[in-house]
Each structure stands twice: as C-alpha cells, then as structure tokens.
Coordinates of C-alpha atoms and ligand atoms in Angstrom, one line a residue:
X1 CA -20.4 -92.1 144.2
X2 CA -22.1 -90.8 147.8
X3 CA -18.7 -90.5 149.4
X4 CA -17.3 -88.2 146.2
X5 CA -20.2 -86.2 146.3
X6 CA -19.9 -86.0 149.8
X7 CA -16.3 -84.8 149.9
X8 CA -17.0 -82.4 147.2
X9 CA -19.8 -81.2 149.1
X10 CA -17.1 -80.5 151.9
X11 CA -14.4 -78.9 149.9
X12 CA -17.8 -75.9 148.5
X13 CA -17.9 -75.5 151.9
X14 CA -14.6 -74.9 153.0
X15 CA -13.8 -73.0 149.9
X16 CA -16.7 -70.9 150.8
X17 CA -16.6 -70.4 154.0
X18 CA -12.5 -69.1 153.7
X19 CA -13.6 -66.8 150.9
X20 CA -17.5 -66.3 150.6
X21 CA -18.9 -67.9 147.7
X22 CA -22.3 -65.5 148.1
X23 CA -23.5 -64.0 145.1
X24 CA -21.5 -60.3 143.9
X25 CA -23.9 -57.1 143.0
X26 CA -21.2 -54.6 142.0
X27 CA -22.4 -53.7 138.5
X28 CA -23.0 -50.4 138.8
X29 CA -26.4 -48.7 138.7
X30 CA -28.2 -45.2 139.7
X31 CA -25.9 -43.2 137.5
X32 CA -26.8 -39.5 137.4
X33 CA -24.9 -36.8 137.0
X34 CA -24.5 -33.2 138.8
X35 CA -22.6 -29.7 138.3
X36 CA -19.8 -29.5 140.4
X37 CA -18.9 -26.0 141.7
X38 CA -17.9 -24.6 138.5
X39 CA -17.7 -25.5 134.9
X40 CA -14.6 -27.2 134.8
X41 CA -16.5 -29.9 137.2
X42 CA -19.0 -32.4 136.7
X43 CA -20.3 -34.6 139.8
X44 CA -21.4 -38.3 139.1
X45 CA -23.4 -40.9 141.2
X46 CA -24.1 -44.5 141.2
X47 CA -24.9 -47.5 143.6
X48 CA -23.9 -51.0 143.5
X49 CA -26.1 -53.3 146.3
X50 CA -22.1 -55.3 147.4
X51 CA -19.1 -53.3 148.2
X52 CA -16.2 -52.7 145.5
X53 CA -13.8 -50.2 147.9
X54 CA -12.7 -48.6 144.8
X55 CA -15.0 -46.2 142.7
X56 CA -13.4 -44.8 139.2
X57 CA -14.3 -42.5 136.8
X58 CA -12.9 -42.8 132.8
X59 CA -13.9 -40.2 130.6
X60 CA -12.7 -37.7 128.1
X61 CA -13.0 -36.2 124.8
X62 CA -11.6 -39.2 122.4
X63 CA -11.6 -41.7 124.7
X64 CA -10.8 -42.4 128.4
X65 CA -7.8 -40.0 128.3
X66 CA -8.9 -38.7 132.1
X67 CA -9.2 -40.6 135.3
X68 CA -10.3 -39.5 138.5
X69 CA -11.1 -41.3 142.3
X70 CA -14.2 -41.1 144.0
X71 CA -15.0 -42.1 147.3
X72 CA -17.8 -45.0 148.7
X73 CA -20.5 -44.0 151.2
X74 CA -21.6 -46.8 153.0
X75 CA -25.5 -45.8 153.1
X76 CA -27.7 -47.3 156.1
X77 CA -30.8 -45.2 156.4
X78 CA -31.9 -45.3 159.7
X79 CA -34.9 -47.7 159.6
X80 CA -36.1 -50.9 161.0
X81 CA -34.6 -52.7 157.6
X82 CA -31.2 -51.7 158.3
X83 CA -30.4 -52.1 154.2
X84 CA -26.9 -51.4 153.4
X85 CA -26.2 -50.0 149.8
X86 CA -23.2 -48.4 149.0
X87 CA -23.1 -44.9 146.8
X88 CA -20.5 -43.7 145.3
X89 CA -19.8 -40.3 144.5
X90 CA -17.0 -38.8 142.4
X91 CA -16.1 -35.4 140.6
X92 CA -14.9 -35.5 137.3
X93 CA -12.4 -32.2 136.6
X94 CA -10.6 -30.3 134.2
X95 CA -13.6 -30.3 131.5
X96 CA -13.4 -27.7 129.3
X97 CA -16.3 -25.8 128.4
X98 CA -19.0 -26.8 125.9
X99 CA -16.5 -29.9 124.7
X100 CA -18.6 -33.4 124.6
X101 CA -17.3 -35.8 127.0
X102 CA -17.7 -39.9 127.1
X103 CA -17.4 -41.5 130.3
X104 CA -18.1 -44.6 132.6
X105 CA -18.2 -45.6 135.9
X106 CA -17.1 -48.4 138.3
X107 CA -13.4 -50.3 139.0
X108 CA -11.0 -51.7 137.4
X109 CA -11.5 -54.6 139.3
X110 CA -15.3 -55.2 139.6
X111 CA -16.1 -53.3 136.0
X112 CA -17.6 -50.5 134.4
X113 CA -20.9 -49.1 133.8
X114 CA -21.8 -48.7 130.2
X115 CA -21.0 -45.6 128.5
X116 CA -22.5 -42.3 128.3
X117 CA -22.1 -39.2 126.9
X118 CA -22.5 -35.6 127.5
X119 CA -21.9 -31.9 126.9
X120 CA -20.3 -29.6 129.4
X121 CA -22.0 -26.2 130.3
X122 CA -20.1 -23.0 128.9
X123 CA -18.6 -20.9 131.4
X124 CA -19.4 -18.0 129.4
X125 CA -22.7 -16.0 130.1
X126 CA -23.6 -16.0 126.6
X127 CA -25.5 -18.7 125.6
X128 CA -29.2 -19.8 126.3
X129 CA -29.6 -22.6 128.8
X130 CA -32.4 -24.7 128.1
X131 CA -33.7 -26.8 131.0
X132 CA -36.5 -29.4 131.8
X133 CA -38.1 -28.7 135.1
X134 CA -40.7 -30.2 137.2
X135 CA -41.7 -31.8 141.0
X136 CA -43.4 -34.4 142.7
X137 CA -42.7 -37.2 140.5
X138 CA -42.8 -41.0 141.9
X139 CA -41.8 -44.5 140.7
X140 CA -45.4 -45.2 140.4
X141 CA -47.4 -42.8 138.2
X142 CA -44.0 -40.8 136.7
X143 CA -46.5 -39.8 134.1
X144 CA -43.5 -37.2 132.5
X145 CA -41.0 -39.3 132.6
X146 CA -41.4 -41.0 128.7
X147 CA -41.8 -38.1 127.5
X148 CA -38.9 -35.8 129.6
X149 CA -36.6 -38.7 128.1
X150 CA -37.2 -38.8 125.1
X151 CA -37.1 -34.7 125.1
X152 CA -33.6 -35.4 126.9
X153 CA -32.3 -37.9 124.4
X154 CA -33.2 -35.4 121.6
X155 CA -31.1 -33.2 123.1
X156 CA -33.6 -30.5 124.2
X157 CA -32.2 -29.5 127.3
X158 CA -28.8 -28.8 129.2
X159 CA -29.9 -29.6 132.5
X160 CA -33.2 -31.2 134.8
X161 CA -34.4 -29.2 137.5
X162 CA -36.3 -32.0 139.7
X163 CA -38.2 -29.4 142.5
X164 CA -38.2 -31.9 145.0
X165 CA -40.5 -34.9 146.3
X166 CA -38.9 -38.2 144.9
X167 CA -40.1 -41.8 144.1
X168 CA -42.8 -41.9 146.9
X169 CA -40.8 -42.6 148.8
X170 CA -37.0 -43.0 148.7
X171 CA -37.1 -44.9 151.8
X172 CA -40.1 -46.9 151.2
X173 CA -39.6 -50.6 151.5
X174 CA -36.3 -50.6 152.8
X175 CA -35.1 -48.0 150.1
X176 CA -36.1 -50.7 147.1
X177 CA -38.5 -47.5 146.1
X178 CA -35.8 -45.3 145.8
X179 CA -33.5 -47.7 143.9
X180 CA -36.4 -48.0 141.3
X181 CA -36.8 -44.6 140.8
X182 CA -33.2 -43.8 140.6
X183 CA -32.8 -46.4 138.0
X184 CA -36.3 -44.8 136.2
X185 CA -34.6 -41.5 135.6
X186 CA -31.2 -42.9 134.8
X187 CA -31.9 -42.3 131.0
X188 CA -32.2 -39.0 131.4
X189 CA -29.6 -38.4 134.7
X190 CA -27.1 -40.0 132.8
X191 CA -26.7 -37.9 129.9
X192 CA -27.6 -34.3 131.9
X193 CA -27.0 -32.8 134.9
X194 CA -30.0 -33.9 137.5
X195 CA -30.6 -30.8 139.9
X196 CA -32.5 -31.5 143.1
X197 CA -33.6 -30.0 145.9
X198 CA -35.5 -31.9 148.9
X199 CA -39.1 -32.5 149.2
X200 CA -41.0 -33.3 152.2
X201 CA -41.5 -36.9 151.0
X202 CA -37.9 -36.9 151.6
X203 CA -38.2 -36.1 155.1
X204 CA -37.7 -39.6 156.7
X205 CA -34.5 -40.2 158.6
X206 CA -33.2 -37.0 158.5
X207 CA -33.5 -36.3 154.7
X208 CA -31.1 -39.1 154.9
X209 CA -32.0 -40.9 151.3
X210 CA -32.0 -37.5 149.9
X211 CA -28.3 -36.8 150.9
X212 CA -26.8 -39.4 150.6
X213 CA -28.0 -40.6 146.7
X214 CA -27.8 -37.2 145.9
X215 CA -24.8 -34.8 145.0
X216 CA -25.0 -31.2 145.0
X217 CA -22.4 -28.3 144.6
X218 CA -21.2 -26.4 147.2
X219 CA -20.4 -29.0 149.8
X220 CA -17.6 -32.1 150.2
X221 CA -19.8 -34.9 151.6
X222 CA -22.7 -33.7 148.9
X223 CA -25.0 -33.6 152.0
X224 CA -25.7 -29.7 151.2
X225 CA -29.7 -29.1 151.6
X226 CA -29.3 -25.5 150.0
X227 CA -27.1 -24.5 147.1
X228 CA -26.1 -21.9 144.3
X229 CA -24.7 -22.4 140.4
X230 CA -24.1 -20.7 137.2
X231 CA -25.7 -21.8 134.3
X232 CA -25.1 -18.9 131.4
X233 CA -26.7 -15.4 132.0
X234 CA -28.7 -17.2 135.4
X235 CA -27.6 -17.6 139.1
X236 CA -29.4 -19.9 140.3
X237 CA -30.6 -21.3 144.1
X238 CA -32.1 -24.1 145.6
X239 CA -33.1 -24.0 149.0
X240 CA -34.7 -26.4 151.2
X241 CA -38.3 -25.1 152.5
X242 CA -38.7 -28.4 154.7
X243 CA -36.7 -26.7 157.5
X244 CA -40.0 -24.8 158.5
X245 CA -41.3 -27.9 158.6
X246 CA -39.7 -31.1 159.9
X247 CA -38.0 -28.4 163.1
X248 CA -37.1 -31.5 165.1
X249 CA -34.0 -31.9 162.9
X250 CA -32.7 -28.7 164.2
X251 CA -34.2 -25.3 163.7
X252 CA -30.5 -24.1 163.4
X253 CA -30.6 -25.1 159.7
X254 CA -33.2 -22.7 158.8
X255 CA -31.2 -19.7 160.7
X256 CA -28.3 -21.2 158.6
X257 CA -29.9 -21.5 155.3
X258 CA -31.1 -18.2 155.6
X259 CA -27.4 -16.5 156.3
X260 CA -26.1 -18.0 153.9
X261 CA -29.1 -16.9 151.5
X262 CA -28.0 -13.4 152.5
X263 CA -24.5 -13.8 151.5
X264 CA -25.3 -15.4 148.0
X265 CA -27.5 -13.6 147.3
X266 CA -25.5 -10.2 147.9
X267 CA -22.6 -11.7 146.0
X268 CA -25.1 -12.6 143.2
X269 CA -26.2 -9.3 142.7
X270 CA -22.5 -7.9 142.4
X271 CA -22.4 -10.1 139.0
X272 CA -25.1 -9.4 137.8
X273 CA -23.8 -7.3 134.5
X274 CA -22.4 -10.7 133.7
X275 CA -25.4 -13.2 134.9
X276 CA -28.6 -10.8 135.1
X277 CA -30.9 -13.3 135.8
X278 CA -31.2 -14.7 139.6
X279 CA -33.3 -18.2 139.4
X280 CA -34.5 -19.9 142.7
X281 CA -36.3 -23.2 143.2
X282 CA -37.3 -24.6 146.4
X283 CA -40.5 -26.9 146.8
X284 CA -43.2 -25.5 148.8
X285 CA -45.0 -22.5 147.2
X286 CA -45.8 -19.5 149.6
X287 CA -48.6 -19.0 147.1
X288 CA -51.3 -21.5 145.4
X289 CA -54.8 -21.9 144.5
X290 CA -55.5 -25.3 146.0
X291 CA -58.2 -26.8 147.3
X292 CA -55.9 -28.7 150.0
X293 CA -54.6 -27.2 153.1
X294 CA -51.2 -26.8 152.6
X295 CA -49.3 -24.2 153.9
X296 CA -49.3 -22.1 150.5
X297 CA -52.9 -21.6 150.8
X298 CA -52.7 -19.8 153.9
X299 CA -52.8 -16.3 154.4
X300 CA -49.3 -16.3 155.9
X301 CA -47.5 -18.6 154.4
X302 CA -44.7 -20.1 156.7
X303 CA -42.2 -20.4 153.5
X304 CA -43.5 -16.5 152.7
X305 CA -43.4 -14.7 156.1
X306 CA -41.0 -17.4 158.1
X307 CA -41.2 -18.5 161.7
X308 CA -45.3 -17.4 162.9
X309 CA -45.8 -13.7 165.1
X310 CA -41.8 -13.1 165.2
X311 CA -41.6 -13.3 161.1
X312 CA -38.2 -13.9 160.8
X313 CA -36.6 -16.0 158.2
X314 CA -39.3 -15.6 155.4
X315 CA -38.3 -16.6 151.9
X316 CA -40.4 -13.7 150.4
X317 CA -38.5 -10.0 151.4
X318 CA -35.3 -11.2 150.9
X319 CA -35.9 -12.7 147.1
X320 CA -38.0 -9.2 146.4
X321 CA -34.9 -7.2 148.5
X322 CA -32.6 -8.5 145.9
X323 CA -34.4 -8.7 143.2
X324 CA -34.8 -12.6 142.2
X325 CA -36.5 -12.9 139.0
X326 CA -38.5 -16.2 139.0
X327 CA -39.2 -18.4 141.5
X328 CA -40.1 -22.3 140.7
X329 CA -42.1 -24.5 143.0
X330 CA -44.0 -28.0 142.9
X331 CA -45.3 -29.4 146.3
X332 CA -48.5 -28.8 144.6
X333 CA -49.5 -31.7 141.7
X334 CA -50.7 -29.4 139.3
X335 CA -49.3 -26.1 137.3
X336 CA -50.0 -22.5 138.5
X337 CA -48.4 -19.4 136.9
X338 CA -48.4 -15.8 138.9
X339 CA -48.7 -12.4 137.8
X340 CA -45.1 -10.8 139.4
X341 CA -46.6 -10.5 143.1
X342 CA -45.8 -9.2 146.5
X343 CA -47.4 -9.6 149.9
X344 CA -49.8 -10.9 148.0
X345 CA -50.4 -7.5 145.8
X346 CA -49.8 -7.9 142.3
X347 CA -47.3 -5.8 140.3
X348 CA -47.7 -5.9 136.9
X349 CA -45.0 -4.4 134.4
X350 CA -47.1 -2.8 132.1
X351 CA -50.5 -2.2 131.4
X352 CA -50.9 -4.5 127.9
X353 CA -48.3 -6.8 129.7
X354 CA -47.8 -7.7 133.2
X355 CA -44.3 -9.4 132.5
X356 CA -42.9 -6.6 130.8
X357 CA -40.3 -5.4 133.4
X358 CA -42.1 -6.7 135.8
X359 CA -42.2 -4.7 139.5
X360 CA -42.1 -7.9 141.4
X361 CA -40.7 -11.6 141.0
X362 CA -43.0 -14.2 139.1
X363 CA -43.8 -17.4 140.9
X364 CA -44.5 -20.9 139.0
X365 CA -45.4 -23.7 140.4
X366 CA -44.7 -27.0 138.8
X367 CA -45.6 -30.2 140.4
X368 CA -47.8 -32.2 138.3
X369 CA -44.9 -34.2 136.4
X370 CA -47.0 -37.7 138.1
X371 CA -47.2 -39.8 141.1
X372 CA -49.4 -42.1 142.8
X373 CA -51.5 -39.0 144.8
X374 CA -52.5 -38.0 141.3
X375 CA -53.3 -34.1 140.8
X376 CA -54.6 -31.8 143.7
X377 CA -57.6 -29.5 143.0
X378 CA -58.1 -25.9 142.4
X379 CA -60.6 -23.5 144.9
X380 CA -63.0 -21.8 141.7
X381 CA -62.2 -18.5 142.4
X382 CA -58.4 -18.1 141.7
X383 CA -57.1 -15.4 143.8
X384 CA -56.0 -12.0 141.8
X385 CA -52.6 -13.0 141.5
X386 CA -52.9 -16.4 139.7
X387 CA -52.5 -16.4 135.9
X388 CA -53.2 -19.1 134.8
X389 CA -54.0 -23.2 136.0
X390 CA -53.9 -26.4 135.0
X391 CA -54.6 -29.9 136.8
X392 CA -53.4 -31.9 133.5
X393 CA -49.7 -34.0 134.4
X394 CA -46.8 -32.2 132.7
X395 CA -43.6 -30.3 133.3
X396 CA -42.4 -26.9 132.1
X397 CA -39.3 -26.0 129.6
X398 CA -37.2 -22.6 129.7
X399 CA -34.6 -21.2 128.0
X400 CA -32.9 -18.0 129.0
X401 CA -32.8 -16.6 126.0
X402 CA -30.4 -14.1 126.9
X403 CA -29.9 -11.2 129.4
X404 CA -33.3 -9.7 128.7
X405 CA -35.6 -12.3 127.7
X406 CA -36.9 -15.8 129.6
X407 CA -38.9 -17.9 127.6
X408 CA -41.1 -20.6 129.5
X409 CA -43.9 -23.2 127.8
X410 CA -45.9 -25.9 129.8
X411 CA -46.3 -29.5 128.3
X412 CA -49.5 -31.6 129.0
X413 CA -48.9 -34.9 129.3
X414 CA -52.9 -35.3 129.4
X415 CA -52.9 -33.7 126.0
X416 CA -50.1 -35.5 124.2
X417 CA -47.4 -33.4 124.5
X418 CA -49.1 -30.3 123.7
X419 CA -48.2 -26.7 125.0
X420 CA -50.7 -25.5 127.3
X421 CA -49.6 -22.4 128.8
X422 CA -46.4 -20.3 127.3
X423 CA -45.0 -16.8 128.9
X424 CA -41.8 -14.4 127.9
X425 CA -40.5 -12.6 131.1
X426 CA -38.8 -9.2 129.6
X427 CA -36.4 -7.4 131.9
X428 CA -34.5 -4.5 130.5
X429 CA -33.2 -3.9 134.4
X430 CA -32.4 -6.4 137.0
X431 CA -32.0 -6.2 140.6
X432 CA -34.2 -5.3 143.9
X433 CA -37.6 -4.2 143.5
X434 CA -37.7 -2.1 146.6
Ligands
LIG1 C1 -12.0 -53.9 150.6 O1 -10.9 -53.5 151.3 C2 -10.7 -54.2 152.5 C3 -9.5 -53.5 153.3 O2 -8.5 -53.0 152.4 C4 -10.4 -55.6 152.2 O3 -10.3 -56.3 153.5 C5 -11.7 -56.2 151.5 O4 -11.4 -57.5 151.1 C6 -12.0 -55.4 150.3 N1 -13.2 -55.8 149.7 C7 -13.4 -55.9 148.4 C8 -14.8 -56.3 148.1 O5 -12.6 -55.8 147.6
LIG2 C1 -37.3 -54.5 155.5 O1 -36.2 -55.3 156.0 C2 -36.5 -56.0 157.2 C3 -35.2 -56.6 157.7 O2 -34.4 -57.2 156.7 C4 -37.6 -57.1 156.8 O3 -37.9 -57.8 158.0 C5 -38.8 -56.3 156.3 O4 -39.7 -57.3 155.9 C6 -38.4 -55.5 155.1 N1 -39.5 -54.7 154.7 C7 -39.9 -54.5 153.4 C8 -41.2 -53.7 153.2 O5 -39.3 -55.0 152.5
LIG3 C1 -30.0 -33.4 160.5 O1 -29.0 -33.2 159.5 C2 -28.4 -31.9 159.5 C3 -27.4 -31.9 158.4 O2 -28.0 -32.0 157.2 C4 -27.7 -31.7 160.8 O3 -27.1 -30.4 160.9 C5 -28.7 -31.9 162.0 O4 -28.1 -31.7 163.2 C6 -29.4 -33.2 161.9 N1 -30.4 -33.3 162.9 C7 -30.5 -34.3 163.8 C8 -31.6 -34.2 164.8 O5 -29.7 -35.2 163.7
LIG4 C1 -52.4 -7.8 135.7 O1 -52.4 -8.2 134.4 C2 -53.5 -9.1 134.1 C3 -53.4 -9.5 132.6 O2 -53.3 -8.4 131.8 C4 -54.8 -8.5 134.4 O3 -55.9 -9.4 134.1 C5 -54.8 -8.1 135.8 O4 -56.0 -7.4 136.1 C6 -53.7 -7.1 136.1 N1 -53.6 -6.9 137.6 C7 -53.4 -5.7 138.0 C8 -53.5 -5.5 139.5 O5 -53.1 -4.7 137.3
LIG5 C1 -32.8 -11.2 123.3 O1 -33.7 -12.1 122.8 C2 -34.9 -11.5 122.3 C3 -35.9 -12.5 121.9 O2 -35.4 -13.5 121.0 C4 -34.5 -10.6 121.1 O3 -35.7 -10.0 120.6 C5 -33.5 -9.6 121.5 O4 -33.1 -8.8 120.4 C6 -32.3 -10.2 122.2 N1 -31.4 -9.2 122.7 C7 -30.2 -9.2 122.4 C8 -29.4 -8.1 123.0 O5 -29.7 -9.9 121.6
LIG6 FE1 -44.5 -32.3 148.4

C-alpha cells in the first residue's frame, strides 16, 4: 500500500509541476460598466485574481448576436505587496440608441460572468436623464449603498455619478479594499453606467488603483484623469482637482487639464442650441461651510483661484467665462447647496427666486453617501452664499428635465429615505455670465 501511495504521490507531483496544479481564480468579478465616447459605445470592466489572456464580450438585443475583444491590464500597484490582479477592459460597439442590451463577460475558455442587462443612452437631446450622484463612499460605512441599489434596480436612474474618494482605500491591504468595494457596487455598476472621477483617497501610487480599475471616455488606455460626455440636453465634465494637490506627480497635468478644459469647453458652448446644459463634477469644493480645514474653507480656494499669488489655473473664471450651469462636489461628508455665486458674491436670479435664471453657476456639494470618517461638521454661521445644509448620510437625484428646467432632490439616509432638501434650476438662456 505505502509504495502505491508513494508512487502516486510522485506522479501529482510531476503532473504538477509540468503543468501547475495551483488553484484557478478566473471567474470574473468587478463588473461595471462606462459610456464610451459616444452613444453607440458602452465600456465594461471586470477583474479576475489568475490570468485568462483572452477577455470577451457577448451581448446584444435577442441574445449574444455581437461580440467584441477587450484587452488584459496586468495591474501591480506600486506597493510593498506587490499584488498582481488582472483587469480587463473592453468596449462594446454599434448599440443603437435607447435599445436594451443583455450581455456577459469573460472567455470562451475560462467562462462567463453571469448576465446583465441594460439600456443604452439616446443620442438624441431630447429626453430627461435621470442620474444618482454622490462622493466619498467606502467599503466600510457605504451607508447609500442599499438604498442607491435598490433605486438602481427599480430602474430610477440612467447613470451614477460617483464624485470621487473610493473604498477607503483602493489600495488598502494590498488592494483587497478595493476589490471589496468594487464588488459592493457591482449591483448597481452592472446594470448602469458608473461615472468617476478621482478623489484624494485615490491618490496613492500615482492614482494608480484609480486608472487602472476604472474606464473613462476620451482616452485608449482608460487612464484619462479628466473627461467630457453627452448625456441628452447636458455636456458634462469631470475633472480631477487632486492635481493642485498631490504636484509631485507632475504639475504639467494641471497646465494640461486646464487646456484642454479650454478647448471643451469652447466646443461645448458651440452646441449648446442642441445640449444647453454644461454639467461639471470634480471632488473638492472651492466653497463649504465646514468646520475642518480643508481647502474649500479658505478664502482662496486653491481649486477656485488655482496656483497661490500667480492665480493661474483656477477652476472658478473659466466655468463662470463659459457659462457652466451646475457644479457637483463631495470631498466634504455632508450636503451643502449654494445660492448661484461668484468670487464669493452671490447672484441671485430673481428676487422671489434666486434660481430663476440664475446670474452665476450653482454649486452642490454631495459627499455624505457613507464611510468610515463618518460626517464632517458645519461652522454655525453659514456664509451668505450657502442655502441650505445637512450632516445626515445620503446622495442626491437629478433629472434634466429638459432644456430649461433641472430638477434636483436630496435623500436622507438618516431619515429613511426621505427628501430633505429639493431645488428646480430655471434657465431660459445659457451660456457665460460675464
Ligand atoms: C497565455 O498566453 C501565453 C502565450 O500565448 C501562454 O504561454 C499561456 O499559457 C497562456 N495562459 C493562459 C492562462 O491561458
Ligand atoms: C501585503 O502583501 C505582502 C507581501 O505579499 C504581505 O507581506 C503583507 O502582509 C500584505 N499586507 C496586508 C495588509 O495584507
Ligand atoms: C503620473 O501619471 C500621469 C498620467 O496619469 C503622468 O503623466 C505623470 O508623469 C505621472 N507622474 C509620475 C511622477 O510618474
Ligand atoms: C438670495 O436669495 C435667498 C433666498 O431667497 C435670500 O435669502 C438671500 O438673501 C439672497 N441673497 C442676495 C444677495 O440677494
Ligand atoms: C420643461 O419642463 C418644465 C417643467 O416640467 C415645463 O413646465 C416646461 O413646459 C417644459 N418646457 C418645454 C419646452 O417643454
Ligand atoms: Fe476626499
């Protein structure tokens, strides 16, 4: 008996050791999906711990009648752990608008992620996105999170605007964190388009978790930090405020960011009798009535006024110069609506209403959607400009309603789902203020 165990013993171990007998992870996992650079294209994501080499995606409108090829990243962060995971990224293409596609994910060889479903966005202006938008949301604490989900699976939204600051961290124990927490809002990411842009708790490595498990338009490696879409009668741009920040990763970017801000923004404003509305989101306010320290509770914002004494590169003049209608923000964990406002002077459309063709751009700031910092505190006097505040954990809902009219609502989480704070935005005219 001891010898045939023995000599099968030996034969496992040559077996294995000509063709690895270790365990395979290739299941694939992390799905979320993003717009591609126009409505015919729709981006999608996933991870798998092992290699597969190939990465597939099936979908169609009856059935898998379309196939396209993605590409595998090999992902090694740049810390200590040295974890390798490998992402995939893929485009699907030639959607047709508004049709409702079924698709999966994986290879042909290794196997496919379950299915999922969604609707493509209309290329047409004319129609009233509705989308789910919030910041600063972790794997511990994601107090939104049920809720946004079940909204999602309802089928209350077209898209999820995430302002930035993910998992707590992405790269936090050898990326595991980030794994979690991509796997947490797969229910949602899944099923709608998941729009980013990067938080300072994304910071490590060079943003490095945030580019490489993300995908956003505009760029062929998905690595892009700053971006623009159309989503019915709205244009709208993310930008990354973390280059005033973290300058040791180049200060270039900022300069570059900012050109290119120029540019889209001018090219914007050429369509506008077709998309009116310009949309930005970006995660560090230039304006907030916190008790911390952070940079939107100084007088001079770096975001607002850009690089200190020289004041070049400012987000604020160029979004007033051409006439951006709302701006969204998180960074702070609380919510915070503005009366329209302007080096810090506020300009209020009307007299009865102050968002009745409003003589300045309206900032929100949404970052209260739950993490493990909890919710930062309010000074007692809000300045002039602030509306209205609220430390409970929720996110806010729009819906263009359509060239003229933008309706936005805040949900408490605290308060069961309840609508705290609502506002209609009127604009009978858009474009620059000065
Ligand atoms: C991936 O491709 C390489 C080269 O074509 C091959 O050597 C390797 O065995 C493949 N790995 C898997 C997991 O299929
Ligand atoms: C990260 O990975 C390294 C190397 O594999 C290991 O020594 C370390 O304990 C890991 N750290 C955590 C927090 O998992
Ligand atoms: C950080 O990444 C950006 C691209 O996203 C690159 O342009 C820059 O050079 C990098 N910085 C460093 C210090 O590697
Ligand atoms: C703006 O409108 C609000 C609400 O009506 C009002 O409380 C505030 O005083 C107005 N501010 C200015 C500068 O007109
Ligand atoms: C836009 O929506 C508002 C609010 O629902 C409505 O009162 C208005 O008539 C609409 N405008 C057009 C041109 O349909
Ligand atoms: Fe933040």
């Amino acid at each position: 008996m001891a010898k045939v165990e023995l000599l099968i013993h030996l034969a496992v171990t040559v077996t294995c050791l000509t063709i690895s007998c270790h365990s395979l992870s290739v299941q694939p996992e992390q799905i979320h999906l993003s717009y591609g650079d126009d409505a015919t294209k729709m981006a999608v994501t996933w991870s798998t711990p092992d290699p597969t080499n190939d990465s597939f995606v099936e979908y169609g409108i009856n059935g898998f009648s379309q196939v396209v090829m993605g590409r595998m990243i090999k992902f090694v962060d740049g810390g200590t752990g040295a974890v390798v995971r490998y992402i995939h990224k893929a485009v699907m293409t030639a959607l047709k608008p508004g049709a409702k596609y079924v698709y999966h994910c994986g290879s042909p060889q290794y196997g496919w992620s379950e299915v999922f479903y969604f609707t493509n966005r209309l290329e047409d202006a004319n129609w009233s996105p509705r989308i789910a938008l919030f910041g600063d949301m972790g794997n511990i604490n994601a107090q939104s999170l049920p809720r946004l989900q079940k909204d999602a699976e309802m089928g209350m939204y077209d898209a999820i605007l995430h302002v930035g600051d993910f998992a707590y961290d992405m790269d936090s124990d050898n990326g595991s964190i980030g794994d979690q927490f991509m796997k947490q809002v797969q229910p949602i990411a899944s099923i709608l388009p998941y729009m980013t842009c990067p938080g300072n708790h994304e910071e490590r490595y060079n943003f490095s978790h945030y580019k490489n498990r993300f995908m956003m338009p505009g760029d062929e490696d998905g690595h892009s930090m700053f971006y623009s879409f159309d989503l019915g009668p709205v244009h709208f741009i993310s930008v990354s405020t973390e280059f005033y920040f973290y300058v040791q990763y180049g200060i270039l970017q900022l300069f570059r960011q900012y050109e290119w801000l120029k540019s889209d923004l001018a090219a914007a404003n050429k369509n506008r009798d077709k998309r009116p509305w310009i949309i930005t989101f970006g995660h560090r306010p230039m304006y907030c009535s916190n008790n911390d320290h952070d940079d939107c509770t100084r007088y001079e914002s770096l975001v607002r006024v850009g690089i200190p004494f020289i004041e070049i590169g400012g987000l604020e003049k160029i979004f007033y110069e051409n006439g951006v209608d709302v701006m969204f923000w998180a960074h702070e964990h609380s919510y915070e609506r503005l009366y329209p406002v302007f080096n810090r002077k506020v300009y209020n459309g009307s007299i009865t209403d102050p968002y009745l063709n409003p003589k300045a751009p309206v900032h929100i700031i949404t970052g209260s959607a739950g993490c493990q910092e909890n919710h930062d505190g309010f000074i007692p006097d809000p300045r002039p400009w602030s509306a209205f505040r609220s430390d409970d954990y929720g996110y806010t809902r729009m819906t263009v309603i359509n060239a003229t009219h933008l309706y936005l609502e805040q949900v408490s989480d605290d308060k069961g789902g309840q609508i705290i704070d609502k506002m209609m935005l009127v604009k009978e005219r858009h474009g620059s203020y000065s």
